[in-house]
CSV table of C-alpha atoms in Angstrom, one decimal:
chain,number,residue,atom,x,y,z
A,1,MET,CA,-27.7,4.6,17.5
A,2,GLU,CA,-26.6,1.5,19.5
A,3,THR,CA,-28.3,-1.6,18.3
A,4,SER,CA,-28.6,-5.1,19.7
A,5,TRP,CA,-26.1,-6.5,17.3
A,6,THR,CA,-23.4,-3.9,18.0
A,7,PHE,CA,-23.8,-3.9,21.8
A,8,GLY,CA,-20.7,-5.3,23.4
A,9,ARG,CA,-18.8,-5.7,20.2
A,10,CYS,CA,-15.3,-4.4,20.1
A,11,LEU,CA,-13.3,-3.2,17.1
A,12,LEU,CA,-9.7,-2.3,16.7
A,13,LEU,CA,-9.3,0.6,14.2
A,14,VAL,CA,-5.8,1.0,12.7
A,15,GLU,CA,-5.6,4.2,10.7
A,16,ASP,CA,-2.6,6.6,10.6
A,17,ASP,CA,-4.6,9.6,9.2
A,18,PRO,CA,-5.8,11.4,12.4
A,19,SER,CA,-8.9,13.0,10.8
A,20,ASN,CA,-10.0,9.6,9.4
A,21,ARG,CA,-9.3,7.9,12.6
A,22,MET,CA,-11.3,10.4,14.7
A,23,THR,CA,-14.3,10.6,12.4
A,24,LEU,CA,-14.6,6.8,11.7
A,25,ALA,CA,-14.2,6.0,15.4
A,26,ALA,CA,-16.9,8.5,16.3
A,27,LEU,CA,-19.3,7.0,13.8
A,28,LEU,CA,-18.5,3.4,15.0
A,29,GLU,CA,-19.0,4.4,18.6
A,30,ASP,CA,-22.2,6.2,17.8
A,31,ALA,CA,-23.4,2.9,16.2
A,32,GLY,CA,-22.7,1.1,19.5
A,33,PHE,CA,-19.3,-0.5,19.0
A,34,ALA,CA,-16.5,-0.2,21.6
A,35,VAL,CA,-13.6,1.1,19.5
A,36,VAL,CA,-9.9,0.9,20.3
A,37,THR,CA,-7.7,3.0,18.0
A,38,ALA,CA,-4.1,2.8,16.8
A,39,GLY,CA,-2.4,5.5,14.8
A,40,SER,CA,0.6,3.5,13.5
A,41,TYR,CA,1.9,0.1,12.6
A,42,SER,CA,4.0,-0.1,15.8
A,43,GLU,CA,1.1,1.1,18.0
A,44,ALA,CA,-1.2,-1.5,16.5
A,45,ALA,CA,1.5,-4.3,16.8
A,46,GLY,CA,1.8,-3.4,20.5
A,47,LEU,CA,-2.0,-3.8,21.0
A,48,LEU,CA,-2.2,-7.0,19.0
A,49,ASN,CA,0.6,-8.5,21.1
A,50,ARG,CA,-1.7,-8.0,24.1
A,51,PRO,CA,-4.7,-9.9,22.8
A,52,ARG,CA,-8.2,-9.0,23.7
A,53,ALA,CA,-11.5,-10.2,22.1
A,54,TYR,CA,-11.8,-7.9,19.1
A,55,ASP,CA,-14.7,-8.9,16.9
A,56,ALA,CA,-12.9,-7.3,13.9
A,57,VAL,CA,-9.7,-5.4,13.1
A,58,LEU,CA,-10.2,-2.5,10.6
A,59,LEU,CA,-6.9,-1.9,8.9
A,60,ASP,CA,-5.6,0.8,6.6
A,61,GLN,CA,-2.8,-0.4,4.3
A,62,SER,CA,-0.3,2.6,4.4
A,63,LEU,CA,0.5,3.2,8.0
A,64,GLY,CA,3.6,5.3,7.7
A,65,ASP,CA,5.9,3.0,9.6
A,66,GLY,CA,4.6,-0.2,8.0
A,67,PHE,CA,1.9,-1.8,6.0
A,68,GLY,CA,-1.5,-3.1,7.2
A,69,THR,CA,-0.9,-6.5,5.6
A,70,GLY,CA,2.1,-6.9,7.9
A,71,LEU,CA,-0.2,-6.9,10.9
A,72,ILE,CA,-2.4,-9.8,9.6
A,73,PRO,CA,-0.1,-12.6,10.9
A,74,LEU,CA,-0.3,-11.1,14.4
A,75,VAL,CA,-4.1,-11.1,14.3
A,76,ARG,CA,-4.3,-14.6,12.9
A,77,HIS,CA,-1.8,-15.8,15.5
A,78,HIS,CA,-3.3,-14.2,18.6
A,79,MET,CA,-6.9,-13.9,17.7
A,80,PRO,CA,-7.9,-16.5,15.1
A,81,LYS,CA,-11.6,-15.7,15.3
A,82,THR,CA,-11.2,-12.0,14.7
A,83,LYS,CA,-12.3,-10.7,11.3
A,84,VAL,CA,-9.8,-8.7,9.3
A,85,VAL,CA,-11.2,-5.9,7.2
A,86,PHE,CA,-9.3,-3.5,5.1
A,87,VAL,CA,-10.6,0.0,4.8
A,88,THR,CA,-8.2,1.4,2.3
A,89,GLY,CA,-7.8,4.2,-0.2
A,90,HIS,CA,-5.1,2.3,-2.0
A,91,ASP,CA,-5.4,1.5,-5.7
A,92,GLY,CA,-3.6,-1.8,-5.4
A,93,LYS,CA,-5.1,-5.1,-4.4
A,94,ILE,CA,-4.5,-6.5,-0.9
A,95,ASP,CA,-2.4,-9.5,-1.7
A,96,MET,CA,-3.1,-11.5,1.4
A,97,PRO,CA,-6.1,-13.5,2.5
A,98,VAL,CA,-8.5,-11.1,4.4
A,99,ASP,CA,-12.1,-11.3,5.3
A,100,ALA,CA,-13.1,-8.2,3.4
A,101,VAL,CA,-11.9,-5.1,1.7
A,102,PHE,CA,-13.9,-1.9,1.9
A,103,ARG,CA,-13.1,1.1,-0.2
A,104,LYS,CA,-12.3,4.2,1.8
A,105,GLY,CA,-14.7,7.0,1.2
A,106,GLY,CA,-17.8,4.8,0.9
A,107,HIS,CA,-20.9,5.6,2.9
A,108,PHE,CA,-20.7,4.7,6.6
A,109,ASP,CA,-24.1,3.0,6.4
A,110,ASP,CA,-22.6,0.7,3.7
A,111,LEU,CA,-19.7,-0.1,6.1
A,112,LEU,CA,-22.1,-0.8,8.9
A,113,ALA,CA,-24.2,-3.1,6.7
A,114,PHE,CA,-21.1,-4.8,5.6
A,115,LEU,CA,-20.0,-5.4,9.2
A,116,PHE,CA,-23.4,-6.7,10.1
A,117,LYS,CA,-23.1,-9.4,7.4
A,118,LEU,CA,-19.5,-10.2,8.4
A,119,LEU,CA,-19.8,-10.6,12.1
A,120,PRO,CA,-21.5,-13.7,13.3
A,121,GLN,CA,-24.9,-13.0,14.7
A,122,ARG,CA,-25.6,-13.7,18.3
A,123,PRO,CA,-28.8,-15.3,19.8
A,124,LEU,CA,-31.2,-12.8,21.3
A,125,GLY,CA,-30.3,-11.8,24.8
A,126,ALA,CA,-26.6,-12.9,24.4
B,1,MET,CA,14.5,0.7,-28.0
B,2,GLY,CA,16.4,4.0,-27.9
B,3,ARG,CA,17.4,6.0,-24.9
B,4,GLY,CA,14.4,8.3,-25.4
B,5,GLU,CA,12.0,5.3,-25.0
B,6,LEU,CA,13.6,4.2,-21.7
B,7,GLN,CA,13.4,7.8,-20.4
B,8,ALA,CA,9.7,8.0,-21.5
B,9,ARG,CA,9.1,4.7,-19.6
B,10,GLU,CA,10.8,6.2,-16.5
B,11,ARG,CA,8.7,9.3,-16.7
B,12,ALA,CA,5.5,7.2,-17.0
B,13,ALA,CA,6.5,5.1,-14.0
B,14,VAL,CA,7.2,8.3,-11.9
B,15,ALA,CA,3.9,9.8,-13.0
B,16,ASP,CA,2.1,6.6,-12.0
B,17,VAL,CA,3.5,6.7,-8.5
B,18,VAL,CA,2.8,10.4,-8.1
B,19,ALA,CA,-0.8,10.0,-9.3
B,20,SER,CA,-1.4,7.0,-7.1
B,21,THR,CA,-0.1,8.8,-4.1
B,22,LEU,CA,-2.2,11.8,-4.8
B,23,ARG,CA,-5.3,9.6,-5.3
B,24,HIS,CA,-4.7,7.9,-2.0
B,25,ASP,CA,-4.1,11.1,-0.1
B,26,LEU,CA,-7.2,12.7,-1.5
B,27,ARG,CA,-9.3,9.7,-0.8
B,28,ASN,CA,-8.2,9.9,2.8
B,29,LYS,CA,-9.3,13.6,3.0
B,30,LEU,CA,-12.6,13.0,1.3
B,31,ALA,CA,-13.3,10.1,3.6
B,32,SER,CA,-12.7,12.3,6.6
B,33,ILE,CA,-15.0,15.0,5.3
B,34,ARG,CA,-17.7,12.5,4.4
B,35,ASN,CA,-17.6,10.8,7.8
B,36,ALA,CA,-17.6,14.1,9.7
B,37,THR,CA,-20.5,15.4,7.6
B,38,PHE,CA,-22.5,12.2,8.1
B,39,TYR,CA,-21.9,12.5,11.9
B,40,LEU,CA,-22.9,16.2,11.9
B,41,MET,CA,-26.0,15.5,9.8
B,42,ARG,CA,-27.2,12.9,12.2
B,43,GLN,CA,-26.7,15.2,15.2
B,44,MET,CA,-28.5,18.1,13.3
B,45,LYS,CA,-31.5,15.9,12.6
B,46,LYS,CA,-32.1,15.8,16.4
B,47,THR,CA,-32.3,19.6,16.5
B,48,GLU,CA,-35.0,22.1,15.6
B,49,ALA,CA,-32.8,23.7,13.0
B,50,TRP,CA,-33.2,20.6,10.8
B,51,THR,CA,-37.0,21.3,10.4
B,52,ALA,CA,-36.9,25.1,10.8
B,53,ASP,CA,-34.5,25.8,8.0
B,54,PRO,CA,-34.8,23.6,4.9
B,55,ARG,CA,-31.4,24.8,3.6
B,56,VAL,CA,-29.7,22.8,6.3
B,57,GLU,CA,-30.7,19.5,4.7
B,58,THR,CA,-30.2,20.9,1.2
B,59,PHE,CA,-26.6,21.9,2.1
B,60,PHE,CA,-25.8,18.5,3.5
B,61,GLN,CA,-27.1,17.0,0.3
B,62,LEU,CA,-24.9,19.4,-1.7
B,63,ILE,CA,-21.9,18.3,0.3
B,64,GLU,CA,-22.7,14.7,-0.3
B,65,LYS,CA,-23.2,15.3,-4.0
B,66,GLU,CA,-19.9,17.1,-4.4
B,67,LEU,CA,-18.1,14.4,-2.5
B,68,ALA,CA,-19.5,11.8,-4.8
B,69,SER,CA,-18.4,13.8,-7.8
B,70,ALA,CA,-14.9,14.2,-6.5
B,71,GLU,CA,-14.6,10.5,-5.7
B,72,GLU,CA,-15.9,9.6,-9.2
B,73,LEU,CA,-13.1,11.8,-10.7
B,74,LEU,CA,-10.5,10.0,-8.6
B,75,SER,CA,-11.7,6.6,-9.8
B,76,LYS,CA,-11.4,7.5,-13.4
B,77,ARG,CA,-8.6,5.8,-15.2
B,78,GLY,CA,-6.9,6.1,-18.5
B,79,PRO,CA,-7.2,3.4,-21.2
B,80,GLN,CA,-6.1,0.0,-19.9
B,81,ALA,CA,-3.5,-2.1,-21.6
B,82,GLY,CA,-4.7,-4.3,-24.4
B,83,THR,CA,-5.1,-8.0,-24.3
B,84,GLY,CA,-2.3,-9.0,-26.6
B,85,PRO,CA,0.3,-11.6,-25.9
B,86,LYS,CA,1.7,-11.4,-22.4
B,87,PRO,CA,5.1,-9.7,-22.4
B,88,ARG,CA,8.1,-11.7,-21.3
B,89,CYS,CA,11.8,-11.3,-21.2
B,90,HIS,CA,15.0,-12.6,-19.7
B,91,PRO,CA,15.9,-10.3,-16.7
B,92,ARG,CA,19.6,-10.3,-17.8
B,93,ASP,CA,18.5,-8.4,-21.0
B,94,GLY,CA,16.9,-5.7,-18.9
B,95,VAL,CA,19.9,-5.5,-16.7
B,96,GLU,CA,22.3,-5.1,-19.7
B,97,ARG,CA,20.0,-2.5,-21.1
B,98,ALA,CA,19.8,-0.5,-17.9
B,99,LEU,CA,23.6,-0.7,-17.3
B,100,ALA,CA,24.3,0.4,-20.9
B,101,GLU,CA,22.3,3.5,-20.3
B,102,ALA,CA,23.3,4.2,-16.7
B,103,ASP,CA,25.2,7.3,-15.9
B,104,LEU,CA,27.8,5.8,-13.7
B,105,PRO,CA,30.4,8.0,-11.9
B,106,GLU,CA,34.1,7.1,-12.3
B,107,GLY,CA,34.5,5.9,-8.8
B,108,VAL,CA,31.8,3.2,-9.1
B,109,ARG,CA,32.9,-0.2,-10.3
B,110,VAL,CA,30.3,-2.6,-11.7
B,111,GLU,CA,30.3,-6.3,-11.0
B,112,ARG,CA,27.8,-8.3,-12.9
B,113,GLU,CA,26.9,-11.9,-12.7
B,114,LEU,CA,24.0,-12.6,-14.9
B,115,LYS,CA,23.1,-16.3,-14.9
B,116,ASP,CA,19.3,-16.4,-15.4
B,117,ARG,CA,17.9,-18.5,-18.2
B,118,THR,CA,14.2,-18.3,-17.3
B,119,GLU,CA,11.8,-15.7,-18.7
B,120,VAL,CA,9.7,-13.5,-16.5
B,121,GLY,CA,6.3,-11.8,-17.2
B,122,LEU,CA,7.5,-8.3,-18.0
B,123,ASP,CA,8.7,-6.6,-21.1
B,124,VAL,CA,12.3,-5.8,-21.3
B,125,GLU,CA,11.8,-2.0,-21.3
B,126,ASP,CA,9.9,-2.1,-18.1
B,127,LEU,CA,12.4,-4.4,-16.6
B,128,ALA,CA,15.2,-2.0,-17.6
B,129,VAL,CA,13.3,0.8,-15.9
B,130,LEU,CA,13.1,-1.3,-12.7
B,131,VAL,CA,16.8,-2.0,-12.8
B,132,THR,CA,17.6,1.6,-13.6
B,133,CYS,CA,15.7,2.6,-10.4
B,134,LEU,CA,17.7,0.1,-8.4
B,135,VAL,CA,21.0,1.1,-10.0
B,136,ASP,CA,20.4,4.9,-9.5
B,137,ASN,CA,19.5,4.2,-5.9
B,138,ALA,CA,22.7,2.2,-5.3
B,139,VAL,CA,24.9,4.7,-7.0
B,140,GLU,CA,23.4,7.6,-5.0
B,141,ALA,CA,24.3,5.5,-1.9
B,142,MET,CA,28.0,5.6,-2.8
B,143,PRO,CA,28.9,9.4,-3.2
B,144,ARG,CA,32.5,8.5,-2.7
B,145,GLY,CA,32.5,5.6,-5.1
B,146,GLY,CA,32.3,1.9,-4.4
B,147,THR,CA,31.2,-1.3,-6.0
B,148,LEU,CA,27.8,-1.9,-7.6
B,149,THR,CA,27.0,-5.6,-7.9
B,150,VAL,CA,24.1,-6.9,-10.0
B,151,ARG,CA,23.3,-10.6,-10.0
B,152,THR,CA,20.6,-12.7,-11.5
B,153,SER,CA,20.1,-16.4,-11.1
B,154,ASP,CA,17.3,-18.9,-11.7
B,155,LEU,CA,15.3,-20.1,-8.7
B,156,GLU,CA,14.4,-23.7,-8.1
B,157,ASP,CA,10.7,-23.0,-8.8
B,158,GLU,CA,11.4,-21.5,-12.2
B,159,GLY,CA,11.5,-17.9,-11.1
B,160,VAL,CA,14.5,-15.6,-11.3
B,161,CYS,CA,16.3,-13.7,-8.5
B,162,LEU,CA,17.7,-10.2,-9.2
B,163,ARG,CA,19.9,-8.7,-6.6
B,164,VAL,CA,21.4,-5.2,-6.7
B,165,GLU,CA,23.9,-4.3,-4.0
B,166,ASP,CA,26.0,-1.3,-3.1
B,167,THR,CA,29.0,-0.7,-0.8
B,168,GLY,CA,27.7,2.6,0.6
B,169,GLU,CA,27.2,3.3,4.3
B,170,GLY,CA,23.7,1.8,4.5
B,171,LEU,CA,20.8,3.3,6.3
B,172,ALA,CA,19.8,4.2,9.8
B,173,PRO,CA,17.5,1.5,11.2
B,174,GLU,CA,14.5,3.9,11.4
B,175,ALA,CA,14.7,4.6,7.7
B,176,TYR,CA,14.3,0.9,6.7
B,177,SER,CA,10.5,0.6,7.2
B,178,ARG,CA,9.8,3.7,5.2
B,179,ALA,CA,12.2,3.1,2.3
B,180,PHE,CA,9.4,2.2,-0.2
B,181,GLU,CA,7.2,5.1,0.6
B,182,PRO,CA,6.8,7.6,-2.3
B,183,PHE,CA,8.8,10.8,-1.7
B,184,PHE,CA,10.7,9.3,1.2
B,185,THR,CA,14.4,10.0,0.8
B,186,THR,CA,17.4,10.5,3.1
B,187,ARG,CA,19.3,12.6,0.5
B,188,PRO,CA,18.5,16.2,-0.1
B,189,GLY,CA,17.6,17.0,-3.7
B,190,HIS,CA,16.3,13.5,-4.4
B,191,ALA,CA,12.7,12.8,-5.2
B,192,GLY,CA,12.5,9.5,-3.4
B,193,LEU,CA,10.5,7.7,-6.0
B,194,GLY,CA,12.8,5.0,-7.4
B,195,LEU,CA,12.2,2.4,-4.8
B,196,SER,CA,8.4,3.3,-4.8
B,197,ILE,CA,8.3,2.4,-8.5
B,198,VAL,CA,10.0,-0.9,-7.8
B,199,HIS,CA,7.6,-1.6,-4.9
B,200,ARG,CA,4.6,-0.8,-7.0
B,201,MET,CA,5.8,-3.1,-9.8
B,202,ALA,CA,6.4,-5.9,-7.2
B,203,LEU,CA,2.9,-5.5,-5.7
B,204,ARG,CA,1.3,-5.5,-9.1
B,205,HIS,CA,3.0,-8.6,-10.3
B,206,GLY,CA,3.1,-10.5,-6.9
B,207,TRP,CA,6.9,-10.6,-6.7
B,208,LYS,CA,8.7,-10.9,-3.4
B,209,LEU,CA,10.8,-7.9,-2.6
B,210,ASP,CA,13.5,-7.8,0.1
B,211,LEU,CA,15.8,-5.0,1.1
B,212,GLY,CA,18.4,-4.9,3.8
B,213,ALA,CA,22.0,-4.5,4.8
B,214,GLY,CA,24.5,-6.3,2.7
B,215,PRO,CA,27.7,-8.0,4.1
B,216,SER,CA,29.8,-4.9,3.2
B,217,GLY,CA,27.5,-2.7,5.3
B,218,GLY,CA,25.9,-1.3,2.2
B,219,THR,CA,22.4,-2.0,1.0
B,220,PHE,CA,20.9,-4.8,-1.1
B,221,VAL,CA,17.6,-5.0,-2.9
B,222,GLU,CA,16.5,-8.5,-4.0
B,223,ILE,CA,13.5,-9.3,-6.2
B,224,LEU,CA,12.2,-12.8,-6.7
B,225,PHE,CA,10.3,-12.8,-10.0
B,226,THR,CA,7.8,-15.5,-10.6
B,227,ALA,CA,8.2,-17.3,-13.9
B,228,VAL,CA,5.7,-16.5,-16.7
B,229,GLU,CA,4.1,-19.9,-16.5
B,230,THR,CA,3.3,-19.8,-12.8
B,231,GLY,CA,1.3,-16.6,-13.2
B,232,ARG,CA,0.5,-14.3,-10.3
B,233,SER,CA,2.0,-15.2,-7.0
B,234,SER,CA,0.1,-15.0,-3.8
B,235,ARG,CA,3.2,-14.2,-1.8
B,236,PRO,CA,2.5,-11.7,0.9
B,237,VAL,CA,4.0,-8.3,0.7
B,238,GLY,CA,4.0,-6.9,4.3
B,239,ARG,CA,6.4,-5.2,6.5
B,240,ASP,CA,8.9,-8.0,6.3
B,241,GLU,CA,9.3,-7.2,2.7
B,242,ASN,CA,9.9,-3.6,3.4
B,243,GLN,CA,13.0,-3.7,5.5
B,244,GLY,CA,15.7,-1.8,3.7
B,245,SER,CA,17.5,1.4,3.0
B,246,LYS,CA,17.3,4.1,0.5
């Protein structure tokens, strides 16, 4: 399933629900992304404080030990070029500036198309 | 507004939190099922079974159809509020209303300092429900009695600050980050919904919510209401706003 546009791209998936984390990571990896996962706010904060070149961070809002919105300043501070995408099942609005909000439970193909539009395209062969 | 009306509002607020929590949890489960199904379907398409047995594809379609139906049910909402004049009130009126109806034990002394003069965008009954949640939480934190302090004051930018503080024992540090979660409680027999209701209201209206240890070692909850005229605030509500006890 790997495509030229996903090759070499790395995502950080922050999701406290183990089943969701496992299935979404499997699909993203199957699509060609390198995926790093975090299962809690504190685990994600630890990863974000050791910056690497994530193309996007996919955040859930309720993380058990904190809220996804609380991680945004860390992303912006350490990785200003990284896109912030919420994949959330929450009813409420995300009350902070983010690059995109994707409703949890949507089709994976929709999420993939969404990421394709969101991530800057690279020249052929890059 | 009678006592029955306030209790009805409290029940509605509790139902709102419970329903929202259930919706969120069910969406999580449906999302896992959908993603797992999608993955399996793609793998199955690579096998002979996909073409040899047409029911395989039919059953994947059935799962997809039922998932879509379940998600549609979850997305349905009751009638929304009308578009009449925006409600507004003086927070001090909501505080007085909540304290008048509060079931305060003998050992709890109340100190009130209500100095606000600015209106906020909430009707007085809903504000009384919010204060009732905070007062109940503070009283439960003082099983051997203590002082409940309720203060309101105007902010420089035309909002109002409401602070409710107890002189209980406070909370363990690990409980602070979870204090606003629905059903999280440190006290047996308590539902753990009061602070969730407050948190939901704050998110909905864009108020800043802070919660932490007071100077006496007890707990305080502070809400910064934006004034009616300034509309919805863009203040972030992240982990920093969720430090506190319950």
